[in-house]
């Protein structure tokens, strides 16, 4: 039996943080459990708040509601398995489990990227073309943008996952990562991986570079428009509506681009960047949008008051 068949039958081993001391592994597991708990509670609260409060039924909060769903799913795909590997000696993941994890991670990760681009488009229309905002960012348009992000992400994953897992994995079944990462899996292939690399590069341009360029272009116009506002109060109000979104963009795109653009980066740095976009981003997004957003804070206070009065 060849080694590729052994890999298919035996699955893979996620090395993850196996190279750190047992004490540090326990510390990391506690930290990741805390991150997961905050991510679940924070995103669920944001989703429910944006759903029940009619005042927040606007295009920007519609996208934010979708982003909360994505962040819940993104954290759930990676953190539980990582914590399980830290707390036990069993770091094994079945072949089908690895396929499912990679497929899901690509879907939610790509959806996250495209949703942030859609949100930048929403901010551009709101600040640069305010008189046509309700016409351009109508409910059907927002639904099409949101559903389109899910469809594109799913199509991307349906293209990348089969191409990756049809490669002959005969070098090793040990993945030097804490989840089934595309780049880490490709490194295990002993056959010709040119097709996988070409498909990955093409789709990376489509779902990572192009949305990022859209964000850069829209914010170039937004900044230009803000600088033309005469009153400092008006400039501050316009800038505050974009601040939370820009923090999320820098956090997600910054760490993602650093991870996948440096093919020869160290294993330790890869893990740090991966923890940032896979773990910290889902946790920080609800904090960023709630702590810096006046509408969300007011809605939270109103719902809290209604809960108190109902008692």
Short mmCIF file of C-alpha atoms in Angstrom, two decimals:
data_model
loop_
_atom_site.label_atom_id
_atom_site.label_comp_id
_atom_site.label_asym_id
_atom_site.label_seq_id
_atom_site.Cartn_x
_atom_site.Cartn_y
_atom_site.Cartn_z
CA UNK A 1 0.00 0.00 0.00
CA UNK A 2 1.48 3.38 -0.95
CA UNK A 3 1.89 6.26 1.46
CA UNK A 4 -0.83 8.34 -0.12
CA UNK A 5 -3.38 5.61 0.66
CA UNK A 6 -2.08 5.47 4.23
CA UNK A 7 -2.75 9.19 4.53
CA UNK A 8 -6.28 8.80 3.21
CA UNK A 9 -7.05 6.03 5.68
CA UNK A 10 -5.21 7.41 8.71
CA UNK A 11 -6.04 11.06 8.21
CA UNK A 12 -3.66 13.77 9.37
CA UNK A 13 -1.99 15.00 12.54
CA UNK A 14 -2.31 18.69 13.40
CA UNK A 15 1.00 19.54 15.03
CA UNK A 16 -0.34 22.93 16.08
CA UNK A 17 1.41 24.05 19.26
CA UNK A 18 2.94 20.66 20.08
CA UNK A 19 6.43 22.20 20.10
CA UNK A 20 5.72 24.46 23.10
CA UNK A 21 5.99 23.45 26.76
CA UNK A 22 3.05 21.69 28.50
CA UNK A 23 2.59 24.69 30.79
CA UNK A 24 2.31 27.05 27.81
CA UNK A 25 -0.11 24.66 26.10
CA UNK A 26 -2.42 24.87 29.13
CA UNK A 27 -2.12 28.65 29.13
CA UNK A 28 -2.92 28.79 25.41
CA UNK A 29 -5.92 26.49 25.83
CA UNK A 30 -7.34 28.73 28.57
CA UNK A 31 -6.75 31.82 26.42
CA UNK A 32 -8.38 30.25 23.35
CA UNK A 33 -11.40 29.09 25.38
CA UNK A 34 -11.80 32.65 26.66
CA UNK A 35 -11.50 34.03 23.10
CA UNK A 36 -14.09 31.53 21.85
CA UNK A 37 -16.50 32.37 24.68
CA UNK A 38 -16.21 36.12 24.05
CA UNK A 39 -16.59 35.57 20.29
CA UNK A 40 -19.78 33.53 20.71
CA UNK A 41 -21.38 35.84 23.27
CA UNK A 42 -20.34 39.07 21.54
CA UNK A 43 -21.40 38.10 18.02
CA UNK A 44 -24.64 36.50 19.19
CA UNK A 45 -25.54 39.65 21.14
CA UNK A 46 -24.76 41.87 18.15
CA UNK A 47 -26.82 39.65 15.85
CA UNK A 48 -29.84 39.58 18.18
CA UNK A 49 -29.64 43.31 18.90
CA UNK A 50 -29.48 44.23 15.21
CA UNK A 51 -32.38 41.86 14.51
CA UNK A 52 -34.84 43.03 17.19
CA UNK A 53 -34.22 46.79 16.99
CA UNK A 54 -36.00 48.36 13.98
CA UNK A 55 -33.81 51.48 14.21
CA UNK A 56 -30.81 49.36 13.23
CA UNK A 57 -32.46 47.87 10.14
CA UNK A 58 -30.21 49.83 7.79
CA UNK A 59 -27.79 48.58 5.10
CA UNK A 60 -24.68 49.00 7.27
CA UNK A 61 -26.16 46.97 10.13
CA UNK A 62 -27.55 44.41 7.70
CA UNK A 63 -23.99 43.66 6.61
CA UNK A 64 -22.81 43.72 10.21
CA UNK A 65 -25.46 41.12 11.08
CA UNK A 66 -24.11 38.87 8.33
CA UNK A 67 -20.58 39.51 9.60
CA UNK A 68 -21.62 38.33 13.08
CA UNK A 69 -22.89 35.04 11.65
CA UNK A 70 -19.65 34.57 9.71
CA UNK A 71 -17.52 35.28 12.78
CA UNK A 72 -19.46 32.77 14.89
CA UNK A 73 -18.92 30.09 12.24
CA UNK A 74 -15.28 31.03 11.59
CA UNK A 75 -14.35 30.73 15.26
CA UNK A 76 -16.26 27.44 15.61
CA UNK A 77 -14.39 25.86 12.69
CA UNK A 78 -10.93 26.25 14.23
CA UNK A 79 -10.90 27.01 17.98
CA UNK A 80 -12.60 23.88 19.44
CA UNK A 81 -10.30 21.50 17.53
CA UNK A 82 -7.24 23.57 18.48
CA UNK A 83 -8.18 23.53 22.17
CA UNK A 84 -8.83 19.78 21.97
CA UNK A 85 -5.33 19.24 20.60
CA UNK A 86 -3.81 21.38 23.35
CA UNK A 87 -5.61 19.59 26.18
CA UNK A 88 -5.02 16.04 24.93
CA UNK A 89 -2.30 14.07 23.23
CA UNK A 90 -4.66 13.19 20.37
CA UNK A 91 -4.00 15.69 17.59
CA UNK A 92 -5.39 13.39 14.92
CA UNK A 93 -7.99 14.61 12.44
CA UNK A 94 -9.67 12.27 9.96
CA UNK A 95 -9.34 12.82 6.23
CA UNK A 96 -13.04 13.73 5.92
CA UNK A 97 -12.75 15.97 9.00
CA UNK A 98 -9.83 17.80 7.44
CA UNK A 99 -11.76 18.24 4.18
CA UNK A 100 -14.76 19.62 6.07
CA UNK A 101 -12.63 21.98 8.15
CA UNK A 102 -10.75 23.39 5.18
CA UNK A 103 -13.92 23.73 3.10
CA UNK A 104 -15.73 25.57 5.92
CA UNK A 105 -12.77 27.79 6.75
CA UNK A 106 -12.44 28.96 3.14
CA UNK A 107 -16.19 29.64 2.88
CA UNK A 108 -16.35 31.74 6.05
CA UNK A 109 -12.97 33.40 5.53
CA UNK A 110 -13.76 34.48 1.96
CA UNK A 111 -17.27 35.61 2.93
CA UNK A 112 -15.70 37.76 5.65
CA UNK A 113 -13.39 39.44 3.13
CA UNK A 114 -16.14 40.16 0.60
CA UNK A 115 -18.58 41.43 3.25
CA UNK A 116 -15.99 43.95 4.41
CA UNK A 117 -15.69 45.14 0.80
CA UNK A 118 -19.49 45.47 0.58
CA UNK A 119 -19.46 47.49 3.81
CA UNK A 120 -16.85 49.84 2.36
CA UNK A 121 -19.09 50.36 -0.66
CA UNK A 122 -21.97 51.17 1.70
CA UNK A 123 -19.82 53.77 3.52
CA UNK A 124 -18.75 55.28 0.19
CA UNK A 125 -22.35 55.78 -0.95
CA UNK A 126 -23.39 57.13 2.48
CA UNK A 127 -20.63 59.75 2.59
CA UNK A 128 -19.94 60.58 -1.06
CA UNK A 129 -23.44 60.21 -2.55
CA UNK A 130 -25.74 60.74 0.48
CA UNK A 131 -28.76 61.99 -1.52
CA UNK A 132 -28.91 58.72 -3.49
CA UNK A 133 -28.09 56.45 -0.56
CA UNK A 134 -31.56 54.95 -0.06
CA UNK A 135 -31.91 54.38 -3.80
CA UNK A 136 -28.51 52.78 -4.40
CA UNK A 137 -28.30 50.80 -1.16
CA UNK A 138 -31.84 49.46 -1.33
CA UNK A 139 -32.85 46.27 0.44
CA UNK A 140 -32.67 44.11 -2.73
CA UNK A 141 -29.17 45.44 -3.49
CA UNK A 142 -27.98 44.66 0.05
CA UNK A 143 -29.47 41.16 -0.12
CA UNK A 144 -27.78 40.55 -3.47
CA UNK A 145 -24.42 41.77 -2.15
CA UNK A 146 -24.65 39.63 0.99
CA UNK A 147 -25.91 36.51 -0.78
CA UNK A 148 -23.35 37.07 -3.53
CA UNK A 149 -20.54 37.01 -0.97
CA UNK A 150 -21.76 33.64 0.34
CA UNK A 151 -22.17 32.23 -3.17
CA UNK A 152 -18.73 33.38 -4.34
CA UNK A 153 -17.12 32.03 -1.17
CA UNK A 154 -18.83 28.66 -1.56
CA UNK A 155 -17.84 28.44 -5.23
CA UNK A 156 -14.27 29.32 -4.28
CA UNK A 157 -14.16 26.57 -1.67
CA UNK A 158 -15.76 24.07 -4.05
CA UNK A 159 -12.91 24.81 -6.46
CA UNK A 160 -10.00 24.79 -4.01
CA UNK A 161 -10.96 21.88 -1.75
CA UNK A 162 -11.22 19.10 -4.41
CA UNK A 163 -8.05 20.31 -6.17
CA UNK A 164 -6.13 20.22 -2.87
CA UNK A 165 -7.36 16.86 -1.60
CA UNK A 166 -6.84 15.03 -4.88
CA UNK A 167 -3.09 15.64 -4.50
CA UNK A 168 -1.00 12.62 -3.42
CA UNK A 169 -0.06 13.25 0.23
CA UNK A 170 2.88 10.87 0.51
CA UNK A 171 5.53 13.10 2.07
CA UNK A 172 3.98 13.12 5.52
CA UNK A 173 0.61 13.16 7.25
CA UNK A 174 1.74 15.77 9.80
CA UNK A 175 0.32 19.25 9.14
CA UNK A 176 2.50 22.02 10.54
CA UNK A 177 -0.49 24.08 11.63
CA UNK A 178 -3.33 24.02 14.15
CA UNK A 179 -5.98 23.56 11.45
CA UNK A 180 -6.20 22.15 7.93
CA UNK A 181 -4.71 25.13 6.16
CA UNK A 182 -4.51 25.23 2.36
CA UNK A 183 -0.84 26.21 2.17
CA UNK A 184 0.22 23.67 4.80
CA UNK A 185 -1.59 20.84 3.01
CA UNK A 186 -0.12 21.75 -0.36
CA UNK A 187 3.38 21.46 1.13
CA UNK A 188 2.67 17.80 1.98
CA UNK A 189 1.99 16.86 -1.64
CA UNK A 190 4.68 14.79 -3.33
CA UNK A 191 3.22 15.03 -6.83
CA UNK A 192 2.74 17.92 -9.23
CA UNK A 193 0.93 20.66 -7.32
CA UNK A 194 1.14 23.26 -10.10
CA UNK A 195 -2.58 23.06 -10.85
CA UNK A 196 -3.48 23.60 -7.20
CA UNK A 197 -1.08 26.55 -6.98
CA UNK A 198 -2.49 28.16 -10.15
CA UNK A 199 -6.10 27.77 -8.95
CA UNK A 200 -5.14 29.12 -5.52
CA UNK A 201 -3.35 32.14 -7.01
CA UNK A 202 -6.23 32.95 -9.36
CA UNK A 203 -8.85 32.70 -6.64
CA UNK A 204 -6.69 34.69 -4.23
CA UNK A 205 -6.70 37.57 -6.69
CA UNK A 206 -10.48 37.28 -7.03
CA UNK A 207 -11.46 36.99 -3.37
CA UNK A 208 -8.61 38.74 -1.56
CA UNK A 209 -6.80 41.25 -3.76
CA UNK A 210 -9.83 42.59 -5.66
CA UNK A 211 -12.00 43.20 -2.55
CA UNK A 212 -9.01 44.83 -0.86
CA UNK A 213 -8.43 47.11 -3.87
CA UNK A 214 -12.14 48.02 -3.82
CA UNK A 215 -11.79 48.99 -0.16
CA UNK A 216 -8.69 51.09 -0.92
CA UNK A 217 -10.42 52.88 -3.83
CA UNK A 218 -13.63 53.58 -1.91
CA UNK A 219 -11.73 54.90 1.11
CA UNK A 220 -9.61 57.11 -1.14
CA UNK A 221 -12.82 58.82 -2.26
CA UNK A 222 -14.20 58.82 1.29
CA UNK A 223 -11.10 60.50 2.76
CA UNK A 224 -11.11 63.03 -0.07
CA UNK A 225 -14.77 63.82 0.64
CA UNK A 226 -14.21 64.09 4.41
CA UNK A 227 -11.33 66.54 3.92
CA UNK A 228 -13.65 68.79 1.91
CA UNK A 229 -16.18 69.04 4.76
CA UNK A 230 -15.79 72.50 6.27
CA UNK A 231 -16.94 71.93 9.84
CA UNK A 232 -14.72 69.90 12.15
CA UNK A 233 -17.84 68.36 13.70
CA UNK A 234 -19.00 67.15 10.29
CA UNK A 235 -15.58 65.67 9.51
CA UNK A 236 -15.49 63.92 12.86
CA UNK A 237 -19.00 62.49 12.42
CA UNK A 238 -18.19 61.19 8.92
CA UNK A 239 -14.88 59.71 10.03
CA UNK A 240 -16.43 57.99 13.06
CA UNK A 241 -18.82 56.03 10.82
CA UNK A 242 -15.81 54.51 9.05
CA UNK A 243 -13.42 54.02 11.96
CA UNK A 244 -14.81 50.68 13.17
CA UNK A 245 -14.91 49.26 9.68
CA UNK A 246 -11.33 50.31 8.96
CA UNK A 247 -10.07 48.63 12.14
CA UNK A 248 -11.74 45.36 11.06
CA UNK A 249 -10.28 45.68 7.56
CA UNK A 250 -6.75 46.27 8.82
CA UNK A 251 -7.00 43.40 11.29
CA UNK A 252 -8.34 40.83 8.82
CA UNK A 253 -6.62 41.83 5.58
CA UNK A 254 -3.36 42.81 7.25
CA UNK A 255 -2.79 39.47 8.95
CA UNK A 256 -4.17 37.43 6.03
CA UNK A 257 -1.96 39.13 3.44
CA UNK A 258 1.09 38.84 5.71
CA UNK A 259 0.41 35.13 6.15
CA UNK A 260 -0.20 34.10 2.54
CA UNK A 261 2.15 36.51 0.79
CA UNK A 262 5.23 35.26 2.69
CA UNK A 263 5.68 31.70 1.50
CA UNK A 264 8.95 31.32 3.39
CA UNK A 265 7.86 32.93 6.65
CA UNK A 266 8.67 31.07 9.84
CA UNK A 267 6.27 28.54 11.32
CA UNK A 268 6.01 30.61 14.52
CA UNK A 269 5.05 33.80 12.67
CA UNK A 270 2.53 31.89 10.54
CA UNK A 271 0.83 30.71 13.72
CA UNK A 272 0.77 34.22 15.21
CA UNK A 273 -0.83 35.72 12.09
CA UNK A 274 -3.25 32.80 11.79
CA UNK A 275 -4.36 33.23 15.42
CA UNK A 276 -5.01 36.90 14.64
CA UNK A 277 -7.32 36.38 11.66
CA UNK A 278 -8.89 33.07 12.73
CA UNK A 279 -9.31 33.69 16.48
CA UNK A 280 -8.92 37.37 17.37
CA UNK A 281 -10.88 38.88 14.48
CA UNK A 282 -14.17 37.09 15.38
CA UNK A 283 -13.70 38.14 19.01
CA UNK A 284 -12.76 41.77 18.36
CA UNK A 285 -15.35 42.61 15.69
CA UNK A 286 -18.35 42.80 18.07
CA UNK A 287 -16.26 44.81 20.56
CA UNK A 288 -15.08 47.19 17.84
CA UNK A 289 -18.56 47.80 16.45
CA UNK A 290 -20.29 48.08 19.82
CA UNK A 291 -17.76 50.15 21.77
CA UNK A 292 -17.26 52.70 18.99
CA UNK A 293 -20.80 52.80 17.64
CA UNK A 294 -23.27 55.21 19.21
CA UNK A 295 -26.35 53.61 17.59
CA UNK A 296 -25.43 50.13 18.84
CA UNK A 297 -24.77 51.40 22.35
CA UNK A 298 -28.07 53.27 22.41
CA UNK A 299 -29.94 50.20 21.15
CA UNK A 300 -28.28 48.07 23.81
CA UNK A 301 -29.31 50.50 26.54
CA UNK A 302 -32.87 50.58 25.20
CA UNK A 303 -33.16 46.79 25.11
CA UNK A 304 -31.66 46.58 28.57
CA UNK A 305 -34.18 49.11 29.89
CA UNK A 306 -37.06 47.23 28.26
CA UNK A 307 -35.87 44.01 29.89
CA UNK A 308 -35.76 45.69 33.30
CA UNK A 309 -39.22 47.23 32.89
CA UNK A 310 -40.71 43.92 31.73
CA UNK A 311 -39.74 42.41 35.07
#
